[in-house]
Short mmCIF file of C-alpha atoms in Angstrom, two decimals:
data_model
loop_
_atom_site.label_atom_id
_atom_site.label_comp_id
_atom_site.label_asym_id
_atom_site.label_seq_id
_atom_site.Cartn_x
_atom_site.Cartn_y
_atom_site.Cartn_z
CA MET P 1 65.71 56.11 53.72
CA ALA P 2 62.22 55.98 53.41
CA PRO P 3 60.96 56.48 49.42
CA ASP P 4 59.50 60.20 50.32
CA SER P 5 63.18 60.96 52.18
CA ILE P 6 65.27 64.00 49.99
CA LYS P 7 69.26 63.53 51.14
CA VAL P 8 71.08 66.06 51.76
CA ASN P 9 74.32 65.16 50.47
CA MET P 10 77.99 67.85 52.02
CA GLY P 11 77.29 71.44 50.06
CA ASP P 12 74.08 70.00 49.75
CA LEU P 13 71.09 72.45 50.32
CA LYS P 14 67.56 71.07 49.79
CA THR P 15 64.38 72.19 49.90
CA GLY P 16 60.92 69.85 51.06
CA ARG P 17 57.33 70.42 51.60
CA ASN P 18 53.78 68.29 53.14
CA ALA P 19 55.11 64.74 53.65
CA GLU P 20 58.78 64.92 52.83
CA VAL P 21 62.11 63.58 55.04
CA LEU P 22 64.84 65.95 54.76
CA ALA P 23 67.44 63.75 55.51
CA ALA P 24 71.41 64.34 55.98
CA TYR P 25 73.74 60.93 56.85
CA GLY P 26 77.06 60.61 58.82
CA VAL P 27 76.78 64.15 60.45
CA GLY P 28 80.37 64.67 62.37
CA SER P 29 81.73 67.91 62.29
CA CYS P 30 79.33 69.74 59.81
CA ILE P 31 76.28 71.38 60.58
CA ILE P 32 72.79 70.73 59.61
CA VAL P 33 70.93 73.67 59.73
CA VAL P 34 66.46 72.86 59.18
CA CYS P 35 64.60 75.69 58.93
CA TYR P 36 60.41 74.91 58.27
CA ASP P 37 57.77 77.96 58.51
CA ARG P 38 55.91 76.82 61.46
CA HIS P 39 52.37 77.22 60.17
CA LYS P 40 52.90 75.53 57.29
CA PRO P 41 54.43 72.30 55.72
CA VAL P 42 57.26 74.10 53.89
CA ALA P 43 61.60 73.11 55.15
CA ALA P 44 64.74 73.42 54.06
CA MET P 45 67.99 72.12 55.15
CA LEU P 46 71.46 72.94 54.37
CA HIS P 47 74.07 70.76 55.28
CA GLY P 48 77.19 72.70 56.25
CA ILE P 49 80.98 71.67 56.08
CA LEU P 50 82.96 75.36 56.93
CA PRO P 51 81.92 78.27 59.23
CA GLU P 52 82.03 80.85 56.62
CA LYS P 53 83.37 82.04 53.47
CA PRO P 54 87.16 83.02 52.58
CA GLY P 55 86.65 86.68 51.77
CA THR P 56 89.09 86.15 48.11
CA ARG P 57 87.48 82.92 47.17
CA LYS P 58 85.98 81.86 44.15
CA ASP P 59 83.91 78.94 45.10
CA ALA P 60 81.23 78.01 42.89
CA ASN P 61 79.25 76.34 45.98
CA GLU P 62 79.02 78.78 48.62
CA ASN P 63 76.54 76.50 50.68
CA LYS P 64 79.71 73.90 52.02
CA TYR P 65 80.28 77.57 54.20
CA LEU P 66 77.52 78.04 56.99
CA ASP P 67 77.42 82.40 56.54
CA ALA P 68 76.47 81.95 52.82
CA GLY P 69 74.50 78.79 53.26
CA ILE P 70 71.94 80.42 55.88
CA GLU P 71 71.62 83.37 53.81
CA ASN P 72 70.79 80.83 50.44
CA LEU P 73 69.09 78.63 53.16
CA VAL P 74 66.50 81.46 53.72
CA LYS P 75 66.22 82.73 50.61
CA SER P 76 65.39 80.04 49.21
CA MET P 77 62.32 79.70 51.89
CA ILE P 78 61.51 82.69 51.25
CA LYS P 79 61.30 81.55 47.39
CA GLU P 80 58.77 79.40 48.32
CA GLY P 81 57.02 81.63 50.01
CA VAL P 82 57.81 81.66 53.35
CA ASN P 83 57.73 84.86 55.25
CA ILE P 84 61.41 85.14 57.59
CA LYS P 85 58.71 86.28 60.92
CA ASP P 86 57.32 82.22 60.50
CA MET P 87 60.88 81.05 59.97
CA ASP P 88 62.02 78.80 62.75
CA ALA P 89 65.47 76.75 63.01
CA LYS P 90 66.86 73.10 64.04
CA ILE P 91 70.69 72.78 64.24
CA PHE P 92 72.68 69.18 64.12
CA GLY P 93 76.12 68.26 64.10
CA GLY P 94 78.96 69.82 65.04
CA ALA P 95 80.73 67.68 66.72
CA LYS P 96 84.46 67.11 67.46
CA MET P 97 85.40 63.82 65.82
CA PHE P 98 89.35 63.61 66.73
CA ASP P 99 91.50 64.60 70.02
CA VAL P 100 93.56 66.97 68.13
CA LYS P 101 95.61 68.78 70.56
CA ASN P 102 95.74 72.63 70.06
CA ASP P 103 94.65 75.55 71.61
CA ALA P 104 92.30 76.36 68.30
CA GLU P 105 88.62 75.79 68.49
CA ALA P 106 87.62 72.69 67.12
CA ILE P 107 85.77 73.35 63.79
CA GLY P 108 82.55 71.56 64.98
CA GLU P 109 82.79 73.69 68.17
CA ARG P 110 83.41 76.89 65.51
CA ASN P 111 80.61 75.67 63.05
CA ILE P 112 78.08 76.46 65.68
CA LYS P 113 78.65 79.24 66.74
CA LYS P 114 78.71 80.18 63.55
CA ALA P 115 75.57 78.54 62.63
CA LYS P 116 74.37 80.37 65.31
CA GLU P 117 75.29 83.94 64.84
CA CYS P 118 73.87 83.76 61.66
CA LEU P 119 70.34 82.51 62.82
CA ALA P 120 70.24 84.79 65.48
CA SER P 121 71.17 88.26 62.75
CA LYS P 122 68.48 86.96 60.87
CA GLY P 123 65.99 86.91 63.79
CA ILE P 124 65.52 83.56 63.46
CA ALA P 125 64.97 81.28 66.72
CA ILE P 126 66.38 77.64 67.06
CA MET P 127 63.25 75.23 69.07
CA GLY P 128 66.02 72.52 69.04
CA GLU P 129 69.48 71.60 68.82
CA ASP P 130 71.61 68.28 69.29
CA THR P 131 75.12 69.34 68.71
CA GLY P 132 78.50 68.92 70.13
CA SER P 133 80.34 66.02 71.77
CA ASN P 134 82.02 63.21 69.58
CA TYR P 135 80.82 61.48 67.71
CA GLY P 136 78.32 61.45 64.17
CA ARG P 137 74.98 61.94 63.86
CA THR P 138 72.19 60.73 61.15
CA ILE P 139 69.26 62.86 61.43
CA GLU P 140 66.31 62.77 59.32
CA PHE P 141 63.46 65.77 59.41
CA SER P 142 59.41 65.59 58.42
CA VAL P 143 58.36 68.35 57.03
CA SER P 144 55.39 67.75 58.67
CA THR P 145 55.29 67.22 62.00
CA LYS P 146 58.52 69.53 62.11
CA GLN P 147 60.25 66.80 64.23
CA ALA P 148 63.68 65.08 63.61
CA VAL P 149 64.43 62.04 63.78
CA VAL P 150 68.00 61.72 65.33
CA LYS P 151 70.26 58.94 65.56
CA SER P 152 73.71 58.04 66.58
CA PHE P 153 75.66 54.15 67.41
CA SER P 154 77.07 55.95 70.81
CA ALA P 155 74.03 58.18 72.04
CA GLY P 156 71.13 56.35 70.29
CA THR P 157 68.06 57.90 69.24
CA LYS P 158 66.04 60.85 69.96
CA THR P 159 63.15 63.25 68.90
CA ILE P 160 64.07 67.11 68.52
#
C-alpha cells in the first residue's frame, strides 16, 4: 500500500483528494462504488456488503448497505463541494465466490443490480466497471487521474 493510500474496509466510506489513492483489498461479492468529480481531484469510495438496509433494522453502520451507503457517499461528496451534476462513478466487485445450487440470485449479482439502480436514480453515470465473474479483486483508485487499477490473481491487472 502506497504511503498516500487510504484503506477502505468493509462497510467503510472514505473521501480522498489530490494525489491520494482510495484502496479496497480482497473484494469478493461486496461492491466498491467510487464517485468522483470529473473536474476536480475529489473522490469517495464505498465498500458495500449487502444490497439494502432492512426496513426495521437499527444499524449504526448504514454504509454496509448499498442503498443507504450510496446516499451517504453522495452526501459526503456534496460536503466536499462537489456538485452532483459533476459526479461520475465506477463500480467493482460483485463476484460469485461460491457455487451455491439454488435459484435465488447470488448476493454479488444483487449487489451489482442495487448499485446500478441507486446511481441511476441520482443521475450519476457509470464510466467504468469490473463486476461479476468468480474471482476476488483489489481496487486502487487514484483521485488525481480518476483511474482504478484492479488486481486479481486469476484475471491479472487492468486499469479502468
